mmCIF file of C-alpha atoms and ligand atoms in Angstrom:
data_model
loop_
_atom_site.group_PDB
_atom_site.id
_atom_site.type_symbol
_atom_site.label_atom_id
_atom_site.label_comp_id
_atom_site.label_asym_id
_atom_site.label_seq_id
_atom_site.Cartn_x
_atom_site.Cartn_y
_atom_site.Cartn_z
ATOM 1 C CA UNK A 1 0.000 0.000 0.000
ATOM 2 C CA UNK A 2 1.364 3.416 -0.893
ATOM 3 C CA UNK A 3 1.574 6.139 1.409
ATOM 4 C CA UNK A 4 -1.195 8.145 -0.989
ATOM 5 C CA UNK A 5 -3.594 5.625 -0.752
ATOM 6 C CA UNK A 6 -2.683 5.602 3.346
ATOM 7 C CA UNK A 7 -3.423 9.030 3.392
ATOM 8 C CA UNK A 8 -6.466 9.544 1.344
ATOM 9 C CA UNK A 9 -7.870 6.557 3.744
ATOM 10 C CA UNK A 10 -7.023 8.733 6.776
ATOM 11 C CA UNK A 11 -8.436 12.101 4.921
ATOM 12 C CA UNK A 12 -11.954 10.224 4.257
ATOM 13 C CA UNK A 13 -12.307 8.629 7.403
ATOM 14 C CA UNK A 14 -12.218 12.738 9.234
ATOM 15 C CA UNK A 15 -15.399 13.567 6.895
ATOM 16 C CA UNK A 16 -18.498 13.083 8.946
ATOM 17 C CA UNK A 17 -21.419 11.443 6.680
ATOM 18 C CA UNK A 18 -24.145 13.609 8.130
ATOM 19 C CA UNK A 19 -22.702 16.848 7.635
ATOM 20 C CA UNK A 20 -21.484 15.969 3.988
ATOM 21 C CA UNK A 21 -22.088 19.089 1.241
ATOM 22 C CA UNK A 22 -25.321 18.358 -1.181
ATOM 23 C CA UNK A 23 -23.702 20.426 -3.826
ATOM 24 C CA UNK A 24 -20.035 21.042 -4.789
ATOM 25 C CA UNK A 25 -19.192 23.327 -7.773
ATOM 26 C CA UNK A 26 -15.555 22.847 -9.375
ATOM 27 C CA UNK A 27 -14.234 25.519 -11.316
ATOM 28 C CA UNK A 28 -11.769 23.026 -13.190
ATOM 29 C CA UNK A 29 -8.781 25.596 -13.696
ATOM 30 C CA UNK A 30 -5.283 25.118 -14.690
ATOM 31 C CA UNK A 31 -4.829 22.436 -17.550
ATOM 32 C CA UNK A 32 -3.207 24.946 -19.586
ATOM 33 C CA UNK A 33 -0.298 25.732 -17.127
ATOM 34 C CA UNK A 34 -0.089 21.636 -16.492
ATOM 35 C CA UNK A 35 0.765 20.810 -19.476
ATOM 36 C CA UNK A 36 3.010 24.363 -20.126
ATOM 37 C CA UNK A 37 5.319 22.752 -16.929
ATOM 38 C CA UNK A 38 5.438 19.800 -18.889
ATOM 39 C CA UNK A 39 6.634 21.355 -22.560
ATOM 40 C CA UNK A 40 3.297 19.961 -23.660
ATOM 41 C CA UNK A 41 0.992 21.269 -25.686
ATOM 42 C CA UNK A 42 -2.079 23.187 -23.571
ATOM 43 C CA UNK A 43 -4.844 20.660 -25.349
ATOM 44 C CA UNK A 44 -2.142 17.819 -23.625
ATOM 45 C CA UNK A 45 -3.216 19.540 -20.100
ATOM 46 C CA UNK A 46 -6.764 19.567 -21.344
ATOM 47 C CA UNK A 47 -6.523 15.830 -21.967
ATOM 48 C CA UNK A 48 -5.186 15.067 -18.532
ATOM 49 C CA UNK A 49 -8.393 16.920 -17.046
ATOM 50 C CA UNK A 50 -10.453 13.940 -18.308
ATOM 51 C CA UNK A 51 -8.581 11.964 -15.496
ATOM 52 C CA UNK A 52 -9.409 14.275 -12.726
ATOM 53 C CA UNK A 53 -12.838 14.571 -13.962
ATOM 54 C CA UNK A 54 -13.256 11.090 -13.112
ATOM 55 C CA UNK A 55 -11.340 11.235 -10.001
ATOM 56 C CA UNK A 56 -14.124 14.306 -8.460
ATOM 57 C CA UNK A 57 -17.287 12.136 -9.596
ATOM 58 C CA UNK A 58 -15.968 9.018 -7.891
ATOM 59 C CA UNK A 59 -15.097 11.009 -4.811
ATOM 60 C CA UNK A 60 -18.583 12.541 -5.038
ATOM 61 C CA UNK A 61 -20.311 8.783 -5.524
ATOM 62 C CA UNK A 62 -17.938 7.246 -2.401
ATOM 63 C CA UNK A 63 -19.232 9.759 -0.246
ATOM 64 C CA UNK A 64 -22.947 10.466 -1.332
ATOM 65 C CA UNK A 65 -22.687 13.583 -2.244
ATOM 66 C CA UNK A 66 -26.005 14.453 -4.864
ATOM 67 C CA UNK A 67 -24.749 17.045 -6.911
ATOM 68 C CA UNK A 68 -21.377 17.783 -8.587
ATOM 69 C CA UNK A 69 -20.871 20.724 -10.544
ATOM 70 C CA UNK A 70 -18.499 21.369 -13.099
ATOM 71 C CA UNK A 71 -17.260 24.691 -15.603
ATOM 72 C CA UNK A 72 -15.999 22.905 -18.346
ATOM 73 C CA UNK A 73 -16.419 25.836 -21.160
ATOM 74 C CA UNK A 74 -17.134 29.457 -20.297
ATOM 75 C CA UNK A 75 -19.046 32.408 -22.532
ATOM 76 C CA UNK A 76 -15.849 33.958 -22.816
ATOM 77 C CA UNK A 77 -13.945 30.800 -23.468
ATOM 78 C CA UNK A 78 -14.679 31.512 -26.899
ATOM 79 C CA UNK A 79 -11.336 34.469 -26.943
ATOM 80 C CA UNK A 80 -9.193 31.518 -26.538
ATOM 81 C CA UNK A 81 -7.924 30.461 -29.923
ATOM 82 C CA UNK A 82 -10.193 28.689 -32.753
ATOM 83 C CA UNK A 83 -7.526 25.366 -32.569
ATOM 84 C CA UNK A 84 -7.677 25.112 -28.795
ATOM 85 C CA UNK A 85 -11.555 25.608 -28.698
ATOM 86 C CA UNK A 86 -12.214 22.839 -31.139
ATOM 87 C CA UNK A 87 -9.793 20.393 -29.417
ATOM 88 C CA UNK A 88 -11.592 21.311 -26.660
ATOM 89 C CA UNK A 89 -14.748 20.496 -28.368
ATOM 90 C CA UNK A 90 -13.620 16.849 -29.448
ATOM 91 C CA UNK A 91 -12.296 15.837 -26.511
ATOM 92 C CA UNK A 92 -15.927 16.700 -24.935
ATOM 93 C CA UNK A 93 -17.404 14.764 -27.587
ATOM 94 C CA UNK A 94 -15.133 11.949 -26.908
ATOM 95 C CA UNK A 95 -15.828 11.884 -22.975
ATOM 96 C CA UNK A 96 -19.537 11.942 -24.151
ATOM 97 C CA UNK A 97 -19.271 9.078 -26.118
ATOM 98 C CA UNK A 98 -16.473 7.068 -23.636
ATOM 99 C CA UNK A 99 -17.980 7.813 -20.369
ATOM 100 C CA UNK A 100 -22.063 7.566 -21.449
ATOM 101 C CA UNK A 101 -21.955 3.966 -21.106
ATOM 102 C CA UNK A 102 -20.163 4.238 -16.957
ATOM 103 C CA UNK A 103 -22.413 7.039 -16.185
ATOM 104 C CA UNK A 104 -25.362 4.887 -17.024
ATOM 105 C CA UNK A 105 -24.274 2.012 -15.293
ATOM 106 C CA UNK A 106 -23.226 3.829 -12.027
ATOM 107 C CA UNK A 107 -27.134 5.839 -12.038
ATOM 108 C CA UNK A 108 -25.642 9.343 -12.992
ATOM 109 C CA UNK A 109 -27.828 11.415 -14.014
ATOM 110 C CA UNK A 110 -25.888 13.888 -16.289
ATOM 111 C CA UNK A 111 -27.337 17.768 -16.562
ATOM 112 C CA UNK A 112 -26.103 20.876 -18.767
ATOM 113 C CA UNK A 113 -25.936 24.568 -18.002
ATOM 114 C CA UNK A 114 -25.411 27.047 -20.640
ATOM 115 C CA UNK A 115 -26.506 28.615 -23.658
ATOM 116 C CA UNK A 116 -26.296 25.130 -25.366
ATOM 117 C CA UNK A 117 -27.991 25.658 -28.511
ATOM 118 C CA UNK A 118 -24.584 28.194 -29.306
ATOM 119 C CA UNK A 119 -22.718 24.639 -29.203
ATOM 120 C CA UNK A 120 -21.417 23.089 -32.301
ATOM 121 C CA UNK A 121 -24.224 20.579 -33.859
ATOM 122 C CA UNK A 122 -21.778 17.614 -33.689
ATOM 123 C CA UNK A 123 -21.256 18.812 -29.898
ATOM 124 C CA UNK A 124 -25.170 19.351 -29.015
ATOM 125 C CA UNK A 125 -26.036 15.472 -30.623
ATOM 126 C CA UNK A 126 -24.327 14.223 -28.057
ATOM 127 C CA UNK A 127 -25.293 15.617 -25.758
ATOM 128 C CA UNK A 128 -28.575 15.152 -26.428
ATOM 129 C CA UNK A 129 -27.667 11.383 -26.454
ATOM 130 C CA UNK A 130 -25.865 11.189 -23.137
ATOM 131 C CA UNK A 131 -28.460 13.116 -21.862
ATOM 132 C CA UNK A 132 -31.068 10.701 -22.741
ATOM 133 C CA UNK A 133 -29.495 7.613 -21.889
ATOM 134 C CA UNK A 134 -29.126 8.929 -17.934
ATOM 135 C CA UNK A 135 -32.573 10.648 -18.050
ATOM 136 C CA UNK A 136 -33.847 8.061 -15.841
ATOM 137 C CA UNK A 137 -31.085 7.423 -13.464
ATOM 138 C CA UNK A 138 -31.236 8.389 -9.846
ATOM 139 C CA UNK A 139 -28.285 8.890 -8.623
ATOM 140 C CA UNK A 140 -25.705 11.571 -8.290
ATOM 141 C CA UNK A 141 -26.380 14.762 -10.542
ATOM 142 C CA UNK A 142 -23.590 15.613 -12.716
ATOM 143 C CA UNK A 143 -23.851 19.012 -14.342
ATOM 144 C CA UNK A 144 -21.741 20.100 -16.992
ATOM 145 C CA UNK A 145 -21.509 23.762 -17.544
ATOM 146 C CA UNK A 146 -20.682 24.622 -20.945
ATOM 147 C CA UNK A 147 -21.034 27.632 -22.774
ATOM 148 C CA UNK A 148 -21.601 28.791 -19.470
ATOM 149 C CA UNK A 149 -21.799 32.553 -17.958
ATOM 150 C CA UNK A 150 -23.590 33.611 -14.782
ATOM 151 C CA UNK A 151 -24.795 36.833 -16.172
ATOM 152 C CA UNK A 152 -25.848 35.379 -19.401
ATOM 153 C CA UNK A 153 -27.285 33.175 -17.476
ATOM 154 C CA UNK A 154 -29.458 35.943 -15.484
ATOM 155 C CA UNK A 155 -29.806 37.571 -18.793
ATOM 156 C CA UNK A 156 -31.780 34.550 -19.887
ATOM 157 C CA UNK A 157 -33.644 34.222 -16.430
ATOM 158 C CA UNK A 158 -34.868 37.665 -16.349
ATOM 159 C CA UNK A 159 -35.916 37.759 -20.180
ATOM 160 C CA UNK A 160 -38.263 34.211 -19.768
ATOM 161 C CA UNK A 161 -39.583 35.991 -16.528
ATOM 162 C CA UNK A 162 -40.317 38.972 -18.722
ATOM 163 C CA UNK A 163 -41.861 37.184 -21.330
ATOM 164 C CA UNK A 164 -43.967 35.309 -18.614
ATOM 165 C CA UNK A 165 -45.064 38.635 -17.291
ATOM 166 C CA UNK A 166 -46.773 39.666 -20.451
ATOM 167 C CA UNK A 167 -48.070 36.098 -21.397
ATOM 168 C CA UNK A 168 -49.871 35.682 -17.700
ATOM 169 C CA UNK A 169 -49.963 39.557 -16.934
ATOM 170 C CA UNK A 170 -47.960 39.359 -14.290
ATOM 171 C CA UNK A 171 -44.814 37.810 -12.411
ATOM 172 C CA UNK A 172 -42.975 37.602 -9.162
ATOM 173 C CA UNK A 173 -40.180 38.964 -9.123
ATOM 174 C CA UNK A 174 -39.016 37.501 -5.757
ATOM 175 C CA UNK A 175 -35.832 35.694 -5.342
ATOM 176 C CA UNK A 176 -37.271 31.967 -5.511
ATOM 177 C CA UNK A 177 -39.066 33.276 -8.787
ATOM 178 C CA UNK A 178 -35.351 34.342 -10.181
ATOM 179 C CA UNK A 179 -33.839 30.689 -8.552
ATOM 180 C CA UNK A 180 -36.147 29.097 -10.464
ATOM 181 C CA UNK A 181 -35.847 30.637 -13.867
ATOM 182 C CA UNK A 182 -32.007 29.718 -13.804
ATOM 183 C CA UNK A 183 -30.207 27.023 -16.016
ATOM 184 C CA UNK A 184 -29.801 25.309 -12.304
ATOM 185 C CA UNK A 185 -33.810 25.495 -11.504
ATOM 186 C CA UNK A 186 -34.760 22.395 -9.130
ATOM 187 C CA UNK A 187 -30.721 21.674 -7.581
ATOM 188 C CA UNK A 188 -29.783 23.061 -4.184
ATOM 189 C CA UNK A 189 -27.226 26.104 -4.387
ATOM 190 C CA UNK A 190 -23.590 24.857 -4.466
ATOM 191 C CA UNK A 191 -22.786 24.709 -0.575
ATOM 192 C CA UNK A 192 -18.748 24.082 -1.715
ATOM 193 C CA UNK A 193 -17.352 25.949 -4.481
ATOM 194 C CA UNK A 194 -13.623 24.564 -4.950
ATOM 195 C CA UNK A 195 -11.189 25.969 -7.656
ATOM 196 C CA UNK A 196 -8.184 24.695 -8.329
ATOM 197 C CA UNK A 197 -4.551 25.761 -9.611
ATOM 198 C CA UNK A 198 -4.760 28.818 -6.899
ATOM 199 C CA UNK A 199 -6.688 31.514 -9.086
ATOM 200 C CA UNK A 200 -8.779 34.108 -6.067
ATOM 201 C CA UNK A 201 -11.812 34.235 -8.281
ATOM 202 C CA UNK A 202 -15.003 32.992 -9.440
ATOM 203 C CA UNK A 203 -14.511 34.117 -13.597
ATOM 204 C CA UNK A 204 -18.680 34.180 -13.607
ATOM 205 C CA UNK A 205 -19.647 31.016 -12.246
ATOM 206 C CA UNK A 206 -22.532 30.399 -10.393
ATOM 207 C CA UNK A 207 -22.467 34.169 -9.169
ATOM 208 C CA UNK A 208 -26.635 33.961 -8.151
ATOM 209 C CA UNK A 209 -26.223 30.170 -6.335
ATOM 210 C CA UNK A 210 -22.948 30.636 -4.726
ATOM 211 C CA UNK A 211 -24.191 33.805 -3.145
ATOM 212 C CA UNK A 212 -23.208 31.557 0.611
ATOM 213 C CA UNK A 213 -21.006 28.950 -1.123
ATOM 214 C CA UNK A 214 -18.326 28.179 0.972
ATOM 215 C CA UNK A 215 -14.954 28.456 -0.710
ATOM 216 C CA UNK A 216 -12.256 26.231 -0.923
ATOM 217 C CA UNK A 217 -8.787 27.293 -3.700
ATOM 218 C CA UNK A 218 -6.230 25.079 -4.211
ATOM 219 C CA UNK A 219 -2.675 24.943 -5.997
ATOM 220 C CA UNK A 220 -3.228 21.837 -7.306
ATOM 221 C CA UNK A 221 -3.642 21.833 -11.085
ATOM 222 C CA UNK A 222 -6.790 20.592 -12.672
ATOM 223 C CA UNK A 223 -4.955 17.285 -14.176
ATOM 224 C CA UNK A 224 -3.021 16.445 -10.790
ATOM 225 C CA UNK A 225 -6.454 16.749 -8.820
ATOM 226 C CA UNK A 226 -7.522 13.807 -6.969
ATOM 227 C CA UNK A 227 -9.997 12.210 -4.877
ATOM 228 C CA UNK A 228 -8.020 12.634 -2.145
ATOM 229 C CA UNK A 229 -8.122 16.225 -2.973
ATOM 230 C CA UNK A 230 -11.785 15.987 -2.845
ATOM 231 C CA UNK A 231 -11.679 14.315 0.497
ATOM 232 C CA UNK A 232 -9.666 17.556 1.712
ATOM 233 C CA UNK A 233 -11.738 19.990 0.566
ATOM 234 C CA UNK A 234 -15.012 18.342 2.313
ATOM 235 C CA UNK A 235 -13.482 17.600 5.281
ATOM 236 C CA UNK A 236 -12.223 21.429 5.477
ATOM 237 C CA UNK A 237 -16.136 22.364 4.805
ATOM 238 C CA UNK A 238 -17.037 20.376 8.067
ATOM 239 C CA UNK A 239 -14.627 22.792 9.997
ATOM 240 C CA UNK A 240 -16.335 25.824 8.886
ATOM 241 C CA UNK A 241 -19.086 27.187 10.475
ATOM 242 C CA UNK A 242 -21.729 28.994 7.838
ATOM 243 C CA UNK A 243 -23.217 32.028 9.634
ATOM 244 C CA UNK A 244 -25.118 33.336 6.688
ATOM 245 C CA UNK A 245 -24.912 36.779 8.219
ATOM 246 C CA UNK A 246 -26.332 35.566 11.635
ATOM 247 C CA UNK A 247 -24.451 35.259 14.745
ATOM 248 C CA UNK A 248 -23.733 31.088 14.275
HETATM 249 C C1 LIG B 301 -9.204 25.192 -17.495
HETATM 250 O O1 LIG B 301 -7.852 25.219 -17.758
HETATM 251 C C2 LIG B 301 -10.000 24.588 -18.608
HETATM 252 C C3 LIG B 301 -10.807 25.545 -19.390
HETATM 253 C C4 LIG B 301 -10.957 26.807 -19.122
HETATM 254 C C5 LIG B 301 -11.471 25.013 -20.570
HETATM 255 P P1 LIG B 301 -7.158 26.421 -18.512
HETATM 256 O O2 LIG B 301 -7.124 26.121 -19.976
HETATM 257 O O3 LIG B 301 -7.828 27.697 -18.172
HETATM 258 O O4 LIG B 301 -5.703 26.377 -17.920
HETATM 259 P P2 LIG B 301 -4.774 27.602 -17.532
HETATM 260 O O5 LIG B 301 -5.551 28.498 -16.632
HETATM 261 O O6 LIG B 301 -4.403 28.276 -18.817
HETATM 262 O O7 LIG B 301 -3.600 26.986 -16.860
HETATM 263 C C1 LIG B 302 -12.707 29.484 -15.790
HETATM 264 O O1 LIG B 302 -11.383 29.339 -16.106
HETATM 265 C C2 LIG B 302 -13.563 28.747 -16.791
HETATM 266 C C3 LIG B 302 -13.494 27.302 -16.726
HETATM 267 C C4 LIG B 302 -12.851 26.596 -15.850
HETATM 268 C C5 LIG B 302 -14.253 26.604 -17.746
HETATM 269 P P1 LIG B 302 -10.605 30.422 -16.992
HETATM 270 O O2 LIG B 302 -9.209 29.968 -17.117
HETATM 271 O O3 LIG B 302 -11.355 30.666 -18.260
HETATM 272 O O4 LIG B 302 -10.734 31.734 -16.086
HETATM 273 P P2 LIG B 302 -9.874 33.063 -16.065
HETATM 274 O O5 LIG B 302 -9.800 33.550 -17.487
HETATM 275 O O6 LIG B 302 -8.530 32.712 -15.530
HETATM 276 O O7 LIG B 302 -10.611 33.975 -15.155
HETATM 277 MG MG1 LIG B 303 -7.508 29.093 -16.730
#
């Protein structure tokens, strides 16, 4: 036995069951500096990222946590340039088609945030088929948000609400009525926002939900981010006591 596994062992067995998050967010940061350390090229780093994708969600399952959360393409992701974006593209196609088959078998249920329809075709069919074949699983939500920006994203909200003020006549325009005219309508607001490769910001994710996320920034790279990682970042959530502008 290594001294990794040792320690991830010891990390899980501080995190309390009952007190375990119901929604962590990941801002997945840092593939491009990854592979950069490694004289790599940055779609190399993206590549890598695959791995820790599958390293959060089986963290996430181990420990019963519903909801994971993860910024895989941003609005302004689109600056970057075309070659990276549409190696970025294929290699979400191909963890579509690779990892549909796992999700279904280990009752993900896989969700999208984002102006989707601005997604390649090629891109969207797949989605649409991934989505489908988890539609009726029960499990852990996993929530991919691509083409994602929280403004848009309250751009969209408040022009539905809009519309659905002059349809019915009126509308409430109370904060559950906003909540639930988000991409994220129906999930519980992240309650641990994580971001790794040590960035101190959020880069328009989630700005409404995480309004009393707690947060938790790493060094770790994206690709070198484990479950053990994971493990850390939960067990430092337990420690912290959410006030939500009370006196705790
Ligand atoms: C995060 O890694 C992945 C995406 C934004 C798609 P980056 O590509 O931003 O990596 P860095 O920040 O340049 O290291
Ligand atoms: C945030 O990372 C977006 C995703 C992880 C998809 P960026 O690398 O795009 O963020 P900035 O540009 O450093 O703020
Ligand atoms: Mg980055």
């Amino acid at each position: 036995m290594t001294t990794d596994v040792v320690s991830e062992r010891a990390v899980l067995a501080q995190i309390k069951r009952n007190r375990l998050p119901r929604h962590i967010a990941i801002i997945m940061d840092g593939n491009g500096r990854w592979a950069q350390k490694r004289k790599l090229p940055r779609i190399a780093g993206h590549r890598a990222g695959m791995r820790a994708v599958r390293q959060a969600l089986e963290g996430c399952s181990q420990l019963g946590v519903p909801f994971l959360t993860l910024y895989a393409f941003s609005v302004e992701n689109w600056k970057r340039p075309q070659r990276e974006i549409s190696l970025l593209m294929s290699l979400l196609r191909e963890y579509l088609k690779k990892e549909r088959a796992e999700l279904k078998r280990r009752d993900i249920q896989l969700r999208v945030i984002g102006r989707v329809h601005e997604l390649p075709h090629a891109v969207q069919k797949d989605l649409e088929t991934a989505l489908t074949a988890t539609r009726d699983n029960s499990g852990l939500t996993l929530t991919l948000a691509l083409n994602y920006g929280a403004r848009t994203e309250l751009v969209d909200a408040f022009r539905k609400m809009a519309e659905e003020g002059v349809r019915n006549g009126s509308v409430g325009w109370d904060e559950a009525s906003i909540s639930r005219n988000l991409y994220t309508e129906g999930m519980p607001d992240p309650d641990l926002l994580i971001r790794t490769s040590g960035e101190m910001r959020l880069s328009n994710f989630l700005l409404w939900q995480a309004a009393y996320a707690e947060l938790w920034i790493t060094e770790v790279l994206w690709p070198d981010f484990t479950r053990k990682d994971l493990f850390r970042a939960v067990s430092d959530f337990q420690k912290r006591e959410r006030r939500y502008g009370g006196l705790g």
